[in-house]
JSON list of C-alpha atoms in Angstrom, two decimals:
[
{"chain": "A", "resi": 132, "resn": "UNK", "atom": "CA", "xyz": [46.09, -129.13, -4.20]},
{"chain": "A", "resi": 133, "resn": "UNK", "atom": "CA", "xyz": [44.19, -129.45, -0.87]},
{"chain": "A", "resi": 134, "resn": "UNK", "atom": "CA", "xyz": [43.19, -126.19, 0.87]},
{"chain": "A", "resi": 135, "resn": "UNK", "atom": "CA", "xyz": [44.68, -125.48, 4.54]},
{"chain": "A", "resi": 136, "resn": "UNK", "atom": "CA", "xyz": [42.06, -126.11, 6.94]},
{"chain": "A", "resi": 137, "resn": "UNK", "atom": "CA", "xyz": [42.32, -121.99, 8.03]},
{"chain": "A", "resi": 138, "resn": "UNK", "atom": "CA", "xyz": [41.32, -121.10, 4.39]},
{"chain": "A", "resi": 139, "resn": "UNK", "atom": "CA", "xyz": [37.73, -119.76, 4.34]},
{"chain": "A", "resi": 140, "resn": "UNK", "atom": "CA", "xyz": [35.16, -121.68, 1.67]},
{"chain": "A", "resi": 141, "resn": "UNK", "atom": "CA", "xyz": [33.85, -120.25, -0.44]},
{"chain": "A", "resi": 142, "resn": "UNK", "atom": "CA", "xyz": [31.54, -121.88, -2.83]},
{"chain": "A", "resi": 143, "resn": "UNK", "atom": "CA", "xyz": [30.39, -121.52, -6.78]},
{"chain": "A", "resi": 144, "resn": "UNK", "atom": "CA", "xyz": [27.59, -119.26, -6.06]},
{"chain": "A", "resi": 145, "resn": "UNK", "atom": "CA", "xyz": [29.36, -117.09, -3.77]},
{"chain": "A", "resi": 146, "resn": "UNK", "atom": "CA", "xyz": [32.27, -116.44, -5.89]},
{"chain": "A", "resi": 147, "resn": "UNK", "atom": "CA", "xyz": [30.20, -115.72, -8.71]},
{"chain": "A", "resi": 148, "resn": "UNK", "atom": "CA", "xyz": [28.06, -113.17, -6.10]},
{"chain": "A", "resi": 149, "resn": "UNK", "atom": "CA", "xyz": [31.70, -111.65, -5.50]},
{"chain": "A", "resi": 150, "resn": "UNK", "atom": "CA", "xyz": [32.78, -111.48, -9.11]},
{"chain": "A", "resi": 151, "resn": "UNK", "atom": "CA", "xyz": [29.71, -109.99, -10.51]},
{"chain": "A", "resi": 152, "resn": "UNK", "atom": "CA", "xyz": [30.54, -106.38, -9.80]},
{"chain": "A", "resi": 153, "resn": "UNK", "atom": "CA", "xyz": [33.76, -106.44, -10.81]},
{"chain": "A", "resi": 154, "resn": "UNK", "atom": "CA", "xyz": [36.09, -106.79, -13.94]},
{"chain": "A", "resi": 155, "resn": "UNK", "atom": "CA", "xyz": [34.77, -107.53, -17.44]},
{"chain": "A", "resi": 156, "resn": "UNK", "atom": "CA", "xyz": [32.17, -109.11, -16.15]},
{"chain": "A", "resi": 157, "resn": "UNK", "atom": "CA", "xyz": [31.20, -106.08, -13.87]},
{"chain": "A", "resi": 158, "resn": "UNK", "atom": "CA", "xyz": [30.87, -104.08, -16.78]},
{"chain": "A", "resi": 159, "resn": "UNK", "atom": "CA", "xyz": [29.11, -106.17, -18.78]},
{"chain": "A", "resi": 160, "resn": "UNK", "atom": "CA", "xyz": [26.20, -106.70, -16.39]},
{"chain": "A", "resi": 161, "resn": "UNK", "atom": "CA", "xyz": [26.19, -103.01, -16.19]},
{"chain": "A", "resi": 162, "resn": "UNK", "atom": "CA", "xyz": [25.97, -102.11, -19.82]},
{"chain": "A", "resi": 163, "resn": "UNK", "atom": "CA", "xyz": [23.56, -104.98, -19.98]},
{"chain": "A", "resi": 164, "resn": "UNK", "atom": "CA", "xyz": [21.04, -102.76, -16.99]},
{"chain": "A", "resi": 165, "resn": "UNK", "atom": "CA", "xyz": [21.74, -99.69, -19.23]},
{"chain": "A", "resi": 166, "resn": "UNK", "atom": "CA", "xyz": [20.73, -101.57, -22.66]},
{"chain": "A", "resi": 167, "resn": "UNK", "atom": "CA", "xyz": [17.10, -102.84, -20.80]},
{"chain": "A", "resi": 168, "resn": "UNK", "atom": "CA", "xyz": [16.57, -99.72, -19.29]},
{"chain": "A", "resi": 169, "resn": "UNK", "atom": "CA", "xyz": [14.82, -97.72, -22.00]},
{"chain": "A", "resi": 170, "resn": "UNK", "atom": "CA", "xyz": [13.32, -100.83, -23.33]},
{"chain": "A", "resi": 171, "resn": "UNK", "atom": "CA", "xyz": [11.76, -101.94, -19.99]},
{"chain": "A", "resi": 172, "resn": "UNK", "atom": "CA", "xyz": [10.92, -98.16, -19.25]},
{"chain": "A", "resi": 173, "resn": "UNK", "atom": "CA", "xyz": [8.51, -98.25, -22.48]},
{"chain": "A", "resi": 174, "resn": "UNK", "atom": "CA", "xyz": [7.32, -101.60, -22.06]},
{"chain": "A", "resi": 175, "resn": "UNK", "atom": "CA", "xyz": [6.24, -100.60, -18.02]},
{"chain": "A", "resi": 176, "resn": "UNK", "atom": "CA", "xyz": [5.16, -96.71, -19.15]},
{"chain": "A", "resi": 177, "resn": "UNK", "atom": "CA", "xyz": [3.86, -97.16, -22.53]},
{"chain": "A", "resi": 178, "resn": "UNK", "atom": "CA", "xyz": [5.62, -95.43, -25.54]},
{"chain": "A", "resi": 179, "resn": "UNK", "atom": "CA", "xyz": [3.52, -91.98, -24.50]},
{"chain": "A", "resi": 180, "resn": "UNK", "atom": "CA", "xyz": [6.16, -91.54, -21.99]},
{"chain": "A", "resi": 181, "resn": "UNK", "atom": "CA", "xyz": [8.30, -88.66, -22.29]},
{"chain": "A", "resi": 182, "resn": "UNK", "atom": "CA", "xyz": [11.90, -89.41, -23.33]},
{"chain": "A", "resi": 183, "resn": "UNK", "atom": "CA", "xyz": [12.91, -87.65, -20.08]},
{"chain": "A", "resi": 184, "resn": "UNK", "atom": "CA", "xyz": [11.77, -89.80, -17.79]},
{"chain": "A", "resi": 185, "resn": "UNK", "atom": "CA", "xyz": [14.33, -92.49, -18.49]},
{"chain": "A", "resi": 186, "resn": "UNK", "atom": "CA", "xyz": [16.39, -89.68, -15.40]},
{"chain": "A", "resi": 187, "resn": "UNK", "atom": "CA", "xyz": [13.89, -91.29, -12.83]},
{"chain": "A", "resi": 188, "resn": "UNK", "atom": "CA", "xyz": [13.44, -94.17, -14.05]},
{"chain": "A", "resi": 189, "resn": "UNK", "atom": "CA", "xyz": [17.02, -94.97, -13.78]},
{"chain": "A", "resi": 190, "resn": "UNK", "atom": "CA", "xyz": [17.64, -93.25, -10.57]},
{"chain": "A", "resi": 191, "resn": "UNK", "atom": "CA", "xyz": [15.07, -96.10, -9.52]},
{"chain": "A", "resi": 192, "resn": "UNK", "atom": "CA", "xyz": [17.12, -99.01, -11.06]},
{"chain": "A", "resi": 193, "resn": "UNK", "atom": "CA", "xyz": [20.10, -97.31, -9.65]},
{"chain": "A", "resi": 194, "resn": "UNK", "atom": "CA", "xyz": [17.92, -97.39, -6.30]},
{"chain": "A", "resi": 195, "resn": "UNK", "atom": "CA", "xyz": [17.37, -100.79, -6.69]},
{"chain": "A", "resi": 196, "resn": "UNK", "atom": "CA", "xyz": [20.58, -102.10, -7.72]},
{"chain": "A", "resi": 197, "resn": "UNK", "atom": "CA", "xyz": [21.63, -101.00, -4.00]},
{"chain": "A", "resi": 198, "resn": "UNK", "atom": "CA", "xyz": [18.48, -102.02, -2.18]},
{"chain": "A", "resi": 199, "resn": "UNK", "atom": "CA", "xyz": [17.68, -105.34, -3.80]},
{"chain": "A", "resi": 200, "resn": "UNK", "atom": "CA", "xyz": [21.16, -106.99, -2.53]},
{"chain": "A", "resi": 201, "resn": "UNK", "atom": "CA", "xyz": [21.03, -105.41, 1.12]},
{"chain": "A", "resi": 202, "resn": "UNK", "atom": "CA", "xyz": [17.75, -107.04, 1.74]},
{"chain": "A", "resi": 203, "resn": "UNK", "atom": "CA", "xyz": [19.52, -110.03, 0.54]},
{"chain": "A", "resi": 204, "resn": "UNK", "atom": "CA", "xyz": [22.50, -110.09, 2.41]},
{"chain": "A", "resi": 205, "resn": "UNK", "atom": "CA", "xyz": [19.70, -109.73, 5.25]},
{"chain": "A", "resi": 206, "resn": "UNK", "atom": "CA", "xyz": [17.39, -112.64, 4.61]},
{"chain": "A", "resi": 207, "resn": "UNK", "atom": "CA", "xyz": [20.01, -114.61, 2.84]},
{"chain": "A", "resi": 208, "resn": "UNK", "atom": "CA", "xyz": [23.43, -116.45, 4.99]},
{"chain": "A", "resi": 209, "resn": "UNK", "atom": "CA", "xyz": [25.89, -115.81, 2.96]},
{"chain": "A", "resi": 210, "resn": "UNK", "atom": "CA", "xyz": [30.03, -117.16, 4.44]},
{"chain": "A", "resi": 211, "resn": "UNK", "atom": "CA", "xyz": [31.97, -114.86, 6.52]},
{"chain": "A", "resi": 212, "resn": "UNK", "atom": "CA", "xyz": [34.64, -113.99, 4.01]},
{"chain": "A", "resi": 213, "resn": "UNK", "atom": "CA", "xyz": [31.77, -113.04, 1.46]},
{"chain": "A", "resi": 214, "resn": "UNK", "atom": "CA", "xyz": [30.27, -110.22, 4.20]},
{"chain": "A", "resi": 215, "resn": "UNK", "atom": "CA", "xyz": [33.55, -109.08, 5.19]},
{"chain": "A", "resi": 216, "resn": "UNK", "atom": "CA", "xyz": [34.58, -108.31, 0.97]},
{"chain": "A", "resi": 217, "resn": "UNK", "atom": "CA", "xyz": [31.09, -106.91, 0.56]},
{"chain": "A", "resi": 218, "resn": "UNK", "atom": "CA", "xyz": [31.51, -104.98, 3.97]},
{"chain": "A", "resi": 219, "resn": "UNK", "atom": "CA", "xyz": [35.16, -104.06, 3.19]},
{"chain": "A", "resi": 220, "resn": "UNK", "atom": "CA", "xyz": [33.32, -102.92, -0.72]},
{"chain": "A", "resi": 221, "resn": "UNK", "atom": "CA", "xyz": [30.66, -100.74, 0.95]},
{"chain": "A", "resi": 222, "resn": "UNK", "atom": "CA", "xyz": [33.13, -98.84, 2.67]},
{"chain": "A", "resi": 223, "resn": "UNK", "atom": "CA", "xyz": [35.28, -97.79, -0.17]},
{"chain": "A", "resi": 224, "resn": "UNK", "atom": "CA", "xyz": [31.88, -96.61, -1.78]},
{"chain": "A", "resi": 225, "resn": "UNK", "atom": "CA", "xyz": [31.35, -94.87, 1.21]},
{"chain": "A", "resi": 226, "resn": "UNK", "atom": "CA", "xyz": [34.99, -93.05, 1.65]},
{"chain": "A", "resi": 227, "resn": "UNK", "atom": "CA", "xyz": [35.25, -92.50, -2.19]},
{"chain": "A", "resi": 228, "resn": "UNK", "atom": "CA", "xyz": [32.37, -91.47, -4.43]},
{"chain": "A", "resi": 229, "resn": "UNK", "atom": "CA", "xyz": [34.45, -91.91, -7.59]},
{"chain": "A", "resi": 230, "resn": "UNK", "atom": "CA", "xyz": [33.79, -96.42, -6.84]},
{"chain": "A", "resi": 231, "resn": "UNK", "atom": "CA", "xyz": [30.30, -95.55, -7.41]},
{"chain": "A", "resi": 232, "resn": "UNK", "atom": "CA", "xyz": [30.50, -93.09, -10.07]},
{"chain": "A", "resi": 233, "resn": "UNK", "atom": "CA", "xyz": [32.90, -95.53, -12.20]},
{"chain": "A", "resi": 234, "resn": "UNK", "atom": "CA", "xyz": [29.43, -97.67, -12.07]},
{"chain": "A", "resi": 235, "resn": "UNK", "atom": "CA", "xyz": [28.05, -95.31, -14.86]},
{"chain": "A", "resi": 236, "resn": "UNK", "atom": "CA", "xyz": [30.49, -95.48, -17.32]},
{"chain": "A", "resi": 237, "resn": "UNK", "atom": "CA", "xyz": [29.31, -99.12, -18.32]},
{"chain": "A", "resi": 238, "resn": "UNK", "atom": "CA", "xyz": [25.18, -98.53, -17.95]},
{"chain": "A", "resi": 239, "resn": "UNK", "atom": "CA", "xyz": [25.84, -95.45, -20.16]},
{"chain": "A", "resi": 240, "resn": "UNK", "atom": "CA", "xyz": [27.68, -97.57, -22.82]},
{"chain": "A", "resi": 241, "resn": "UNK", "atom": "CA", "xyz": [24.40, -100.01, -22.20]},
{"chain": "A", "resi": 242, "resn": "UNK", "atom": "CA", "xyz": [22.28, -96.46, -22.97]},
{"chain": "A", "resi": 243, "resn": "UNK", "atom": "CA", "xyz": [24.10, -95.35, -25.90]},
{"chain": "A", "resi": 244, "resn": "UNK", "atom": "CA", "xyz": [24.38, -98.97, -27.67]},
{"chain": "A", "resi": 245, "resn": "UNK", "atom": "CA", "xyz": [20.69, -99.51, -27.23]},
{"chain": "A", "resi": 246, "resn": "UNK", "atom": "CA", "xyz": [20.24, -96.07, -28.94]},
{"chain": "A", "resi": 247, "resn": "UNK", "atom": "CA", "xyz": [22.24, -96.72, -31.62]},
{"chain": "A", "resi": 248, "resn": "UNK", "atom": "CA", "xyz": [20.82, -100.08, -32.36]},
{"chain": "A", "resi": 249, "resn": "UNK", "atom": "CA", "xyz": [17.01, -99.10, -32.40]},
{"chain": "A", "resi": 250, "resn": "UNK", "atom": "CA", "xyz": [17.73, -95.76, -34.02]},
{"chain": "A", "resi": 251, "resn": "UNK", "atom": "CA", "xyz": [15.53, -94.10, -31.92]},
{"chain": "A", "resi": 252, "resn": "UNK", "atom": "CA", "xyz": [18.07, -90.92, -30.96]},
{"chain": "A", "resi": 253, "resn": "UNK", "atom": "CA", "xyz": [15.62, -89.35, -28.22]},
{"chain": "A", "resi": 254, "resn": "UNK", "atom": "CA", "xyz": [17.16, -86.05, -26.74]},
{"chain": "A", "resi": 255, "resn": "UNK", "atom": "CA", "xyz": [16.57, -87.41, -23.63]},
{"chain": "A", "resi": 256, "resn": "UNK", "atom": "CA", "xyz": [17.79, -90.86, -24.08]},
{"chain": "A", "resi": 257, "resn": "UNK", "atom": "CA", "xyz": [21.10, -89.58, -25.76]},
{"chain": "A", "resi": 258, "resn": "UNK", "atom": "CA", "xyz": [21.77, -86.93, -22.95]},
{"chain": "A", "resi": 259, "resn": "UNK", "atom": "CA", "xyz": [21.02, -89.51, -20.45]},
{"chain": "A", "resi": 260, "resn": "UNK", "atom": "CA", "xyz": [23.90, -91.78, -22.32]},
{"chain": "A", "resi": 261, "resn": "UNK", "atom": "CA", "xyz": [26.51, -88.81, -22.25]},
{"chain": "A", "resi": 262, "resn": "UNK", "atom": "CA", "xyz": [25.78, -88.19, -18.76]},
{"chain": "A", "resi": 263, "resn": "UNK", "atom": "CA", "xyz": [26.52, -91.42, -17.52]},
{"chain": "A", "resi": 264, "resn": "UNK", "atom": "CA", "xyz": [29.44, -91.77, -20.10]},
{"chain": "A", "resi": 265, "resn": "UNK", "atom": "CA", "xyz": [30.59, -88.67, -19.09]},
{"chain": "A", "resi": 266, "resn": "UNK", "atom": "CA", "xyz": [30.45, -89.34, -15.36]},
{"chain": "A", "resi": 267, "resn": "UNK", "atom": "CA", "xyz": [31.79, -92.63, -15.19]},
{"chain": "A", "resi": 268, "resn": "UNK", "atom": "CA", "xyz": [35.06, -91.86, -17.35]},
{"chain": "A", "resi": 269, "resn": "UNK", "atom": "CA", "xyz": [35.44, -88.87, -14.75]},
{"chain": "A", "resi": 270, "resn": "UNK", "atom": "CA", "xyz": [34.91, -91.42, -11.91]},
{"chain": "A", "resi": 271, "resn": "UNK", "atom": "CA", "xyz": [36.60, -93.93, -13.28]},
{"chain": "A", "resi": 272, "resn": "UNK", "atom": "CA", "xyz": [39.67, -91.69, -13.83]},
{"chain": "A", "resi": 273, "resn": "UNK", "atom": "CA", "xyz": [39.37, -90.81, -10.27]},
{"chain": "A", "resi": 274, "resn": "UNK", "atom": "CA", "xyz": [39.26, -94.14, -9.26]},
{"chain": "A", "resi": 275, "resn": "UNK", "atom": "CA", "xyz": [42.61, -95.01, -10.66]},
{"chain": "A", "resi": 276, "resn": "UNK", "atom": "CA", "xyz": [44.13, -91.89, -9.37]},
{"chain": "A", "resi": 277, "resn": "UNK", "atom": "CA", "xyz": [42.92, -92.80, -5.87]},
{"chain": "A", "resi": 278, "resn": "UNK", "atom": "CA", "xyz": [43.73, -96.41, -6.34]},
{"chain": "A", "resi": 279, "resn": "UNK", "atom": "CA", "xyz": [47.35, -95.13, -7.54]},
{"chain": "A", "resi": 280, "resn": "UNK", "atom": "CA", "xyz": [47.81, -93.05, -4.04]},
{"chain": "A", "resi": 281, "resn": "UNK", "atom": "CA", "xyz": [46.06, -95.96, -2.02]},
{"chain": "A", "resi": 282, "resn": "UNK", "atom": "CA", "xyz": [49.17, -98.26, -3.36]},
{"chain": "A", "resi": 283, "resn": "UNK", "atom": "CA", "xyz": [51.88, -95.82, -3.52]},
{"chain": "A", "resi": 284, "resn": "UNK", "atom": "CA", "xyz": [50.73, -95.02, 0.37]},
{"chain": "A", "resi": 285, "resn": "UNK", "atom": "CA", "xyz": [51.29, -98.95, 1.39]},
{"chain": "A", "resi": 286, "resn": "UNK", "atom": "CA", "xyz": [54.81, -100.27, 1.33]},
{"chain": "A", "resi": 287, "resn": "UNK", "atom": "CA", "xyz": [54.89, -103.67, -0.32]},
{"chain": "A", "resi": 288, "resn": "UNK", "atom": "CA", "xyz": [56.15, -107.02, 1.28]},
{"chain": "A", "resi": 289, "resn": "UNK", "atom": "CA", "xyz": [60.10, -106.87, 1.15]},
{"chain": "A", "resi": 290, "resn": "UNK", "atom": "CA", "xyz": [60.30, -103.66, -0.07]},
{"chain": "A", "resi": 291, "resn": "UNK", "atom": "CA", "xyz": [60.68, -101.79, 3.54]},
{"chain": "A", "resi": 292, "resn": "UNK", "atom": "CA", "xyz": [63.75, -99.63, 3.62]},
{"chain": "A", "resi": 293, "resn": "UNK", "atom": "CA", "xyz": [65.17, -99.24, 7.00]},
{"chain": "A", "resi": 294, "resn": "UNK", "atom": "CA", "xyz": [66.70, -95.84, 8.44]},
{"chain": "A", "resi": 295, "resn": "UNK", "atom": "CA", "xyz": [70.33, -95.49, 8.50]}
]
């Protein structure tokens, strides 16, 4: 079936750009950040690093995992309906912090599997991984509450009742 000429294009790798940060695959790539992050923290700091410095060293990828794509969206041309979902995304984050906080659930599931698979059960590593577990199920359960009042809030098509 032929799209109507008003339809906005949107091509393979822009849909992919869209869908990266959200659904299953969303989550993967984020538990996928959270397994490489103690790995690639010892491999850039040597293993004489304390334990506790995975907290800065993941504030930095968390740092970068907002920087990196701004200064793309900047030097890259991405379609019109791409900015306007990423635009329309940045202002959720904005107006609720629990979008960004649901984020940590799946980079702390990254932490704690990486843990449990090298067997190296750091204090600081497994705090780290209860933090972010911790935070994002409290985000996350935010985020469905607000998501709940955001569509409870909007009538839907054909469902208008009309006074009197």
């Amino acid at each position: 079936m032929a799209t109507p000429p008003s339809a906005p294009q949107i091509g393979a790798i822009e849909r992919f750009l869209l869908e990266i940060d959200e659904g299953v695959f969303g989550a993967l790539y984020r538990a996928i950040i959270g397994f490489a992050a103690l790995p690639a923290m010892r491999l850039l700091l040597g293993d004489g690093a304390s334990d506790w410095f995975i907290v800065p060293f993941l504030l930095a990828i968390l740092l970068a995992l907002r920087l990196v794509p701004a200064v793309l969206r900047k030097l890259l041309a991405f379609s019109q309906p791409v900015q306007e979902v990423w635009a329309a995304r940045r202002r959720l984050a904005k107006q609720y912090d629990s979008y960004q906080w649901r984020k940590l659930l799946w980079i702390g599931v990254g932490l704690a599997l990486y843990t449990a698979l090298s067997g190296q059960f750091s204090t600081g590593g497994l705090a780290t991984s209860a933090f972010c577990i911790l935070g994002g199920a409290l985000g996350t359960v935010r985020w469905w509450a607000v998501a709940a009042a955001n569509n409870e809030a909007q009538p839907a098509a054909g469902n208008a009742t009309t006074a009197g």
